[in-house]
Tab-separated table of C-alpha atoms and ligand atoms in Angstrom:
chain	number	residue	atom	x	y	z
A	1	UNK	CA	-11.475	16.189	30.368
A	2	UNK	CA	-7.844	16.460	31.491
A	3	UNK	CA	-7.320	16.459	35.254
A	4	UNK	CA	-7.019	19.943	36.683
A	5	UNK	CA	-3.777	20.989	38.289
A	6	UNK	CA	-3.816	21.844	41.982
A	7	UNK	CA	-2.438	25.010	43.539
A	8	UNK	CA	-2.230	25.137	47.328
A	9	UNK	CA	-2.477	28.693	48.618
A	10	UNK	CA	-1.251	29.646	52.070
A	11	UNK	CA	-2.669	32.859	53.505
A	12	UNK	CA	-5.671	32.426	51.196
A	13	UNK	CA	-7.857	34.496	53.514
A	14	UNK	CA	-5.319	37.354	53.400
A	15	UNK	CA	-4.167	39.985	50.927
A	16	UNK	CA	-1.538	38.154	48.901
A	17	UNK	CA	-2.917	34.624	49.123
A	18	UNK	CA	-6.465	35.904	48.587
A	19	UNK	CA	-5.404	37.457	45.292
A	20	UNK	CA	-3.618	34.276	44.216
A	21	UNK	CA	-6.673	32.163	45.074
A	22	UNK	CA	-8.964	34.558	43.198
A	23	UNK	CA	-6.888	34.439	40.005
A	24	UNK	CA	-6.520	30.652	39.988
A	25	UNK	CA	-10.228	30.140	40.727
A	26	UNK	CA	-10.801	31.760	37.334
A	27	UNK	CA	-8.388	29.419	35.550
A	28	UNK	CA	-10.275	26.443	34.084
A	29	UNK	CA	-7.166	24.212	34.172
A	30	UNK	CA	-6.575	24.765	37.875
A	31	UNK	CA	-8.241	23.968	41.154
A	32	UNK	CA	-7.474	25.851	44.345
A	33	UNK	CA	-6.857	24.471	47.808
A	34	UNK	CA	-7.103	27.357	50.256
A	35	UNK	CA	-5.293	26.935	53.561
A	36	UNK	CA	-6.576	28.577	56.727
A	37	UNK	CA	-6.454	28.011	60.468
A	38	UNK	CA	-10.180	28.621	60.605
A	39	UNK	CA	-12.366	27.176	57.825
A	40	UNK	CA	-15.444	28.634	59.563
A	41	UNK	CA	-14.320	32.256	59.095
A	42	UNK	CA	-16.305	34.489	56.759
A	43	UNK	CA	-13.379	34.748	54.330
A	44	UNK	CA	-12.793	30.993	54.322
A	45	UNK	CA	-16.466	30.301	53.699
A	46	UNK	CA	-16.491	32.846	50.863
A	47	UNK	CA	-13.564	30.988	49.275
A	48	UNK	CA	-15.451	27.702	49.558
A	49	UNK	CA	-18.514	29.316	47.994
A	50	UNK	CA	-16.314	30.473	45.084
A	51	UNK	CA	-15.193	26.882	44.464
A	52	UNK	CA	-12.017	26.540	46.534
A	53	UNK	CA	-11.303	23.437	48.573
A	54	UNK	CA	-10.790	24.928	52.014
A	55	UNK	CA	-8.515	22.982	54.348
A	56	UNK	CA	-7.400	23.602	57.893
A	57	UNK	CA	-3.672	23.799	58.553
A	58	UNK	CA	-1.332	25.845	60.703
A	59	UNK	CA	2.202	27.016	59.966
A	60	UNK	CA	2.962	26.172	63.597
A	61	UNK	CA	1.916	22.542	63.068
A	62	UNK	CA	4.029	21.141	60.208
A	63	UNK	CA	2.130	17.816	60.251
A	64	UNK	CA	-0.973	19.704	59.117
A	65	UNK	CA	1.003	21.149	56.192
A	66	UNK	CA	1.835	17.699	54.837
A	67	UNK	CA	-1.800	16.845	54.214
A	68	UNK	CA	-2.530	20.385	52.993
A	69	UNK	CA	0.231	20.094	50.367
A	70	UNK	CA	-0.620	16.561	49.225
A	71	UNK	CA	-0.783	16.236	45.397
A	72	UNK	CA	0.021	19.917	44.874
A	73	UNK	CA	1.351	20.951	41.477
A	74	UNK	CA	2.042	24.450	42.760
A	75	UNK	CA	2.275	26.037	46.202
A	76	UNK	CA	2.109	29.726	47.054
A	77	UNK	CA	3.657	30.294	50.477
A	78	UNK	CA	3.310	33.420	52.580
A	79	UNK	CA	3.883	34.134	56.259
A	80	UNK	CA	2.507	36.843	58.511
A	81	UNK	CA	5.106	38.753	60.530
A	82	UNK	CA	2.678	41.478	61.593
A	83	UNK	CA	0.138	38.926	62.772
A	84	UNK	CA	2.811	37.389	65.011
A	85	UNK	CA	3.962	40.799	66.250
A	86	UNK	CA	0.426	42.033	66.855
A	87	UNK	CA	-0.861	39.007	68.764
A	88	UNK	CA	-0.731	39.790	72.509
A	89	UNK	CA	-0.602	36.034	73.243
A	90	UNK	CA	2.903	35.989	71.749
A	91	UNK	CA	4.297	38.360	74.377
A	92	UNK	CA	4.550	35.465	76.838
A	93	UNK	CA	6.222	33.267	74.188
A	94	UNK	CA	8.871	35.931	73.555
A	95	UNK	CA	10.068	35.388	77.155
A	96	UNK	CA	11.647	38.810	77.548
A	97	UNK	CA	12.994	38.945	73.982
A	98	UNK	CA	11.865	41.979	71.989
A	99	UNK	CA	8.595	40.981	70.383
A	100	UNK	CA	9.670	41.913	66.854
A	101	UNK	CA	12.874	39.898	67.214
A	102	UNK	CA	10.869	36.926	68.456
A	103	UNK	CA	8.282	37.352	65.680
A	104	UNK	CA	11.009	37.466	63.029
A	105	UNK	CA	12.702	34.311	64.339
A	106	UNK	CA	9.352	32.581	64.562
A	107	UNK	CA	8.420	33.641	61.042
A	108	UNK	CA	11.696	32.192	59.743
A	109	UNK	CA	10.960	28.907	61.534
A	110	UNK	CA	7.439	28.813	60.085
A	111	UNK	CA	8.729	29.349	56.555
A	112	UNK	CA	11.485	26.780	57.027
A	113	UNK	CA	8.811	24.270	58.058
A	114	UNK	CA	6.812	25.127	54.936
A	115	UNK	CA	9.936	24.621	52.795
A	116	UNK	CA	10.773	21.304	54.530
A	117	UNK	CA	7.300	19.981	53.762
A	118	UNK	CA	7.184	21.368	50.197
A	119	UNK	CA	10.455	19.502	49.480
A	120	UNK	CA	8.621	16.245	50.305
A	121	UNK	CA	5.823	16.708	47.746
A	122	UNK	CA	6.663	14.571	44.673
A	123	UNK	CA	3.951	16.105	42.480
A	124	UNK	CA	5.229	19.654	43.006
A	125	UNK	CA	6.203	21.552	39.848
A	126	UNK	CA	6.352	25.122	41.130
A	127	UNK	CA	6.975	26.618	44.563
A	128	UNK	CA	6.436	30.383	44.912
A	129	UNK	CA	7.688	31.908	48.142
A	130	UNK	CA	6.650	35.373	49.256
A	131	UNK	CA	9.868	36.853	50.576
A	132	UNK	CA	11.535	40.231	51.010
A	133	UNK	CA	15.059	41.491	50.464
A	134	UNK	CA	17.829	40.793	52.975
A	135	UNK	CA	18.323	44.304	54.352
A	136	UNK	CA	21.376	43.355	56.408
A	137	UNK	CA	23.082	41.872	53.344
A	138	UNK	CA	22.165	44.502	50.735
A	139	UNK	CA	22.949	47.383	53.086
A	140	UNK	CA	26.322	45.686	53.677
A	141	UNK	CA	25.633	45.408	57.398
A	142	UNK	CA	24.493	48.997	57.879
A	143	UNK	CA	20.827	48.270	58.634
A	144	UNK	CA	20.480	45.153	60.761
A	145	UNK	CA	17.099	45.776	62.417
A	146	UNK	CA	14.743	45.295	59.463
A	147	UNK	CA	13.663	42.067	61.072
A	148	UNK	CA	10.512	41.464	59.000
A	149	UNK	CA	12.539	41.611	55.760
A	150	UNK	CA	15.515	39.556	56.937
A	151	UNK	CA	13.274	36.914	58.527
A	152	UNK	CA	11.834	35.971	55.150
A	153	UNK	CA	15.185	36.279	53.347
A	154	UNK	CA	16.771	33.907	55.893
A	155	UNK	CA	14.152	31.235	55.190
A	156	UNK	CA	14.684	31.748	51.473
A	157	UNK	CA	18.447	31.244	51.902
A	158	UNK	CA	17.761	28.091	53.942
A	159	UNK	CA	15.614	26.669	51.164
A	160	UNK	CA	18.179	27.462	48.480
A	161	UNK	CA	21.014	25.854	50.452
A	162	UNK	CA	19.129	22.853	51.835
A	163	UNK	CA	16.942	21.782	48.928
A	164	UNK	CA	18.618	22.340	45.531
A	165	UNK	CA	15.996	20.139	43.835
A	166	UNK	CA	13.106	22.136	45.308
A	167	UNK	CA	14.886	25.370	44.379
A	168	UNK	CA	14.986	24.327	40.710
A	169	UNK	CA	11.191	24.572	40.897
A	170	UNK	CA	11.101	27.777	42.949
A	171	UNK	CA	10.482	31.429	42.177
A	172	UNK	CA	10.548	34.256	44.691
A	173	UNK	CA	7.798	36.859	44.862
A	174	UNK	CA	8.709	39.991	46.812
A	175	UNK	CA	5.632	42.058	47.554
A	176	UNK	CA	6.186	45.785	47.137
A	177	UNK	CA	4.953	48.364	49.630
A	178	UNK	CA	1.210	47.815	50.057
A	179	UNK	CA	-0.989	50.716	48.910
A	180	UNK	CA	-3.447	49.567	51.578
A	181	UNK	CA	-0.991	50.903	54.171
A	182	UNK	CA	-2.190	54.399	53.252
A	183	UNK	CA	-5.760	53.365	54.000
A	184	UNK	CA	-5.478	51.243	57.096
A	185	UNK	CA	-2.083	51.617	58.814
A	186	UNK	CA	-2.133	54.715	61.043
A	187	UNK	CA	1.540	55.702	60.537
A	188	UNK	CA	1.042	55.813	56.761
A	189	UNK	CA	-2.425	57.317	56.550
A	190	UNK	CA	-2.396	60.808	55.042
A	191	UNK	CA	-3.402	63.529	57.472
A	192	UNK	CA	-5.960	66.140	56.373
A	193	UNK	CA	-5.137	69.675	57.522
A	194	UNK	CA	-7.758	72.268	58.462
A	195	UNK	CA	-7.042	73.858	55.059
A	196	UNK	CA	-7.961	70.706	53.179
A	197	UNK	CA	-4.424	69.582	52.332
A	198	UNK	CA	-3.595	65.872	52.597
A	199	UNK	CA	-0.169	65.448	54.136
A	200	UNK	CA	1.950	62.324	53.630
A	201	UNK	CA	4.158	62.359	56.701
A	202	UNK	CA	7.019	59.967	57.377
A	203	UNK	CA	10.692	59.123	57.248
A	204	UNK	CA	10.877	58.041	53.629
A	205	UNK	CA	12.739	60.303	51.234
A	206	UNK	CA	9.795	61.574	49.135
A	207	UNK	CA	11.916	61.426	45.969
A	208	UNK	CA	13.148	57.846	46.254
A	209	UNK	CA	11.343	55.418	43.955
A	210	UNK	CA	9.553	52.512	45.596
A	211	UNK	CA	7.561	49.540	44.329
A	212	UNK	CA	3.887	50.134	45.194
A	213	UNK	CA	1.484	47.199	44.987
A	214	UNK	CA	-2.192	46.642	45.620
A	215	UNK	CA	-1.329	43.271	47.156
A	216	UNK	CA	-4.945	42.127	47.251
A	217	UNK	CA	-5.311	42.717	43.482
A	218	UNK	CA	-1.853	42.393	41.925
A	219	UNK	CA	-0.288	39.401	43.689
A	220	UNK	CA	-2.443	36.861	41.841
A	221	UNK	CA	-1.678	38.033	38.282
A	222	UNK	CA	2.063	38.192	39.021
A	223	UNK	CA	2.133	34.814	40.785
A	224	UNK	CA	0.158	33.261	37.925
A	225	UNK	CA	2.976	34.297	35.571
A	226	UNK	CA	5.554	32.852	37.996
A	227	UNK	CA	3.661	29.543	38.044
A	228	UNK	CA	3.350	29.413	34.248
A	229	UNK	CA	6.889	30.513	33.385
A	230	UNK	CA	10.262	28.904	34.116
A	231	UNK	CA	11.364	28.817	37.745
A	232	UNK	CA	14.364	30.663	39.160
A	233	UNK	CA	12.858	34.145	39.143
A	234	UNK	CA	13.198	36.705	41.922
A	235	UNK	CA	10.581	39.331	41.189
A	236	UNK	CA	9.801	42.558	42.962
A	237	UNK	CA	6.020	42.773	42.654
A	238	UNK	CA	4.408	46.153	42.059
A	239	UNK	CA	1.926	48.036	39.896
A	240	UNK	CA	3.844	51.328	39.871
A	241	UNK	CA	7.432	52.247	40.600
A	242	UNK	CA	7.138	55.744	41.947
A	243	UNK	CA	8.281	58.135	44.603
A	244	UNK	CA	6.100	59.201	47.510
A	245	UNK	CA	5.852	62.633	45.883
A	246	UNK	CA	4.551	61.089	42.654
A	247	UNK	CA	2.220	58.946	44.704
A	248	UNK	CA	0.832	62.019	46.476
A	249	UNK	CA	0.157	63.534	43.032
A	250	UNK	CA	-1.795	60.406	42.133
A	251	UNK	CA	-3.746	60.947	45.339
A	252	UNK	CA	-4.532	64.524	44.232
A	253	UNK	CA	-5.670	63.267	40.858
A	254	UNK	CA	-7.918	60.657	42.467
A	255	UNK	CA	-9.466	62.780	45.203
A	256	UNK	CA	-9.043	66.396	44.088
A	257	UNK	CA	-7.266	67.217	47.380
A	258	UNK	CA	-4.070	69.231	47.456
A	259	UNK	CA	-1.204	67.201	48.907
A	260	UNK	CA	2.214	67.673	50.436
A	261	UNK	CA	4.967	65.313	51.584
A	262	UNK	CA	6.609	65.991	54.928
A	263	UNK	CA	9.802	64.141	55.697
A	264	UNK	CA	10.520	63.523	59.367
A	265	UNK	CA	14.023	63.006	60.705
A	266	UNK	CA	15.122	59.528	61.724
A	267	UNK	CA	13.650	58.720	65.138
A	268	UNK	CA	10.742	61.129	64.684
A	269	UNK	CA	7.231	59.877	64.186
A	270	UNK	CA	3.793	61.439	63.796
A	271	UNK	CA	2.385	58.618	65.944
A	272	UNK	CA	3.987	57.120	69.067
A	273	UNK	CA	5.492	53.699	68.415
A	274	UNK	CA	6.905	51.031	70.747
A	275	UNK	CA	10.675	51.602	70.973
A	276	UNK	CA	11.633	48.255	69.388
A	277	UNK	CA	9.401	48.995	66.420
A	278	UNK	CA	10.825	52.517	66.141
A	279	UNK	CA	14.303	51.072	65.621
A	280	UNK	CA	13.056	48.534	63.105
A	281	UNK	CA	11.134	51.105	61.081
A	282	UNK	CA	13.939	53.679	61.241
A	283	UNK	CA	16.258	51.087	59.723
A	284	UNK	CA	13.566	50.038	57.269
A	285	UNK	CA	13.105	53.556	55.840
A	286	UNK	CA	16.819	54.317	55.839
A	287	UNK	CA	17.400	51.027	53.999
A	288	UNK	CA	14.746	51.916	51.408
A	289	UNK	CA	16.136	55.440	51.021
A	290	UNK	CA	19.751	54.359	50.582
A	291	UNK	CA	19.694	50.806	49.252
A	292	UNK	CA	16.210	50.387	47.767
A	293	UNK	CA	13.219	48.487	49.131
A	294	UNK	CA	14.186	45.483	47.027
A	295	UNK	CA	17.943	45.789	47.726
A	296	UNK	CA	18.786	47.472	44.462
A	297	UNK	CA	22.254	45.897	44.245
A	298	UNK	CA	20.724	42.428	44.096
A	299	UNK	CA	21.524	41.377	40.512
A	300	UNK	CA	18.841	38.665	40.464
A	301	UNK	CA	15.895	41.058	40.841
A	302	UNK	CA	13.451	41.214	37.943
A	303	UNK	CA	10.422	43.460	37.458
A	304	UNK	CA	6.878	42.648	36.294
A	305	UNK	CA	7.693	43.999	32.824
A	306	UNK	CA	10.455	41.345	32.553
A	307	UNK	CA	7.962	38.480	32.727
A	308	UNK	CA	7.201	36.712	29.430
A	309	UNK	CA	3.509	37.173	30.161
A	310	UNK	CA	3.678	40.498	31.969
A	311	UNK	CA	0.267	41.088	33.585
A	312	UNK	CA	-1.846	44.183	32.969
A	313	UNK	CA	-2.229	45.825	36.359
A	314	UNK	CA	-4.408	48.767	37.302
A	315	UNK	CA	-3.034	52.204	38.242
A	316	UNK	CA	-2.328	53.765	41.628
A	317	UNK	CA	-4.783	56.566	40.776
A	318	UNK	CA	-7.549	54.036	40.306
A	319	UNK	CA	-6.623	52.334	43.565
A	320	UNK	CA	-6.904	55.649	45.400
A	321	UNK	CA	-10.207	56.427	43.634
A	322	UNK	CA	-11.776	53.266	45.045
A	323	UNK	CA	-10.965	53.972	48.711
A	324	UNK	CA	-13.232	55.597	51.281
A	325	UNK	CA	-10.938	58.415	52.474
A	326	UNK	CA	-13.635	60.020	54.606
A	327	UNK	CA	-13.144	57.155	57.073
A	328	UNK	CA	-9.380	57.737	57.148
A	329	UNK	CA	-9.694	61.466	57.717
A	330	UNK	CA	-12.274	61.206	60.495
A	331	UNK	CA	-10.290	58.620	62.496
A	332	UNK	CA	-8.831	59.644	65.856
A	333	UNK	CA	-5.058	59.172	65.864
B	1	NAP	N1	2.357	45.833	54.511
B	1	NAP	C1	3.264	45.858	53.535
B	1	NAP	O1	3.521	46.902	52.916
B	1	NAP	C2	3.985	44.583	53.171
B	1	NAP	C3	4.826	44.575	52.052
B	1	NAP	C4	5.475	43.390	51.708
B	1	NAP	C5	5.292	42.247	52.459
B	1	NAP	N2	4.474	42.292	53.547
B	1	NAP	C6	4.338	41.044	54.319
B	1	NAP	O2	3.084	40.475	54.063
B	1	NAP	C7	2.874	39.464	55.057
B	1	NAP	C8	1.395	39.326	55.325
B	1	NAP	O3	0.785	38.968	54.128
B	1	NAP	P1	-0.693	39.398	53.786
B	1	NAP	O4	-0.851	40.871	53.996
B	1	NAP	O5	-0.998	38.810	52.466
B	1	NAP	O6	-1.496	38.619	54.921
B	1	NAP	P2	-2.748	39.143	55.774
B	1	NAP	O7	-3.753	39.762	54.863
B	1	NAP	O8	-2.235	39.925	56.918
B	1	NAP	O9	-3.325	37.774	56.313
B	1	NAP	C9	-2.513	36.852	57.011
B	1	NAP	C10	-2.748	35.484	56.402
B	1	NAP	O10	-1.846	34.553	56.988
B	1	NAP	C11	-2.570	33.430	57.436
B	1	NAP	N3	-1.893	32.923	58.631
B	1	NAP	C12	-1.369	33.655	59.643
B	1	NAP	N4	-0.820	32.840	60.559
B	1	NAP	C13	-0.990	31.572	60.112
B	1	NAP	C14	-0.647	30.302	60.627
B	1	NAP	N5	-0.016	30.145	61.811
B	1	NAP	N6	-0.975	29.212	59.900
B	1	NAP	C15	-1.625	29.336	58.728
B	1	NAP	N7	-1.979	30.510	58.178
B	1	NAP	C16	-1.671	31.620	58.877
B	1	NAP	C17	-3.965	33.948	57.751
B	1	NAP	O11	-4.884	32.880	57.610
B	1	NAP	P3	-6.051	32.509	58.667
B	1	NAP	O12	-6.173	33.654	59.629
B	1	NAP	O13	-7.257	32.312	57.807
B	1	NAP	O14	-5.558	31.258	59.294
B	1	NAP	C18	-4.155	34.990	56.651
B	1	NAP	O15	-4.632	34.406	55.471
B	1	NAP	C19	3.684	39.893	56.278
B	1	NAP	O16	4.642	38.901	56.582
B	1	NAP	C20	4.363	41.201	55.824
B	1	NAP	O17	5.673	41.333	56.327
B	1	NAP	C21	3.794	43.411	53.904
C-alpha cells in the first residue's frame, strides 16, 4: 500500500482546524497530525480516538512547531486572536498597551513563527494559511482599527515577501463570518421580544452581502480542495453569500419565528463593550458595509464556486435548524 500523505492541522481542537482534521480523517490517502497545547483535553482525546496522531506544540514555542511539522506534506495553519484577547493572563503581558492591539501584534508574531518553520519543511507540498483581508489596505486607510483582520494579513504579507518558494506552495483561506456567532457570541445573538419576534441587532447594514460560514463544518471541505488543487489561491470561505436581512429570513424559515433587523448607529451597542473593542468593531462593521468583509477590491479573491472541485456545503437554514435557540433566548444579557 502506498504511504499515506501527512497533513498537520493547527487549531485541530477548534472550529476551523477541527473541520479540517475531520475531513482528512475520512480520506484514505491521508493521515492527520493534530496539534494542541493540551493532548489530555476532551477534544484532543476525541481526535486521537478518531485516528489522529495528537501532538503537543505551542505557537508561542517555535521549537515545538518544528517537530510538529516534521515530514508534513500539507499544513493547515490558524491562529486565535480572540483567545489571546480573552485570556486575562495576557493583560500583564500587554504592559499598558490596549489588549486588542497587543493581541493582534502577538497573533502576527505567532503566524510569522509558523511560516518561518513551515519554510524549513522539505517534504511540504501545500501550506494553507487561515487569514483575513487587510482592512487598512482595502479601505485605503479609512479603517485602521480592524486589528484581528490586519494581524493575519500582515503575517500573510510577511510570508509572501520572505519566502517566495514557500508561497509557490501556499493558498490562503479566509474564513467568512461564523454562523456560530449568532448562537454563542452575545453581541450577535438574536434577541426575542415579548411578542415573539427575533431581532437581529447590530451595526451591520442589513442589506450588505456577507460571506457566512459554518466554520466547524465548511472549513474542511474547502481546505481539502485547496490542498488538492494548484496553490496560489486566495479564497473567501462561505456556504452562503447573503445579507443579514436574508439571513434573518432563513432564521424564520428554520424556527418559524418572525424576525426583524435593527441597525444601530456607529458607536451604539446593545451590549456594553470595552472601549478598545468598541472602536475595533465599529471599524470592522463600517469596513464590511463599505468595502466588503473580504475587501471586495482585492482582485485575487476567489469564491468556493471557483474551485475545480467546489464542495457541496449545507444551507444556512439547515444550520439554524440544528441549533438550540431556547438556550440563546433564555440567557441573561
Ligand atoms: N468568529 C468569526 O466570525 C471569525 C471569522 C473569521 C475568522 N475568525 C478567526 O478565527 C480564529 C479562531 O479560529 P477557530 O474559531 O477555528 O478557533 P477556536 O475554535 O477558537 O479554537 C482555537 C484553537 O487554537 C488553538 N490554539 C490557541 N492558541 C494556541 C497556541 N498558543 N498554540 C497552539 N494552538 C493554539 C487551540 O488549541 P488548544 O487549545 O487545543 O491548544 C484551538 O484549537 C480567530 O483568529 C478569529 O479571528 C473568526
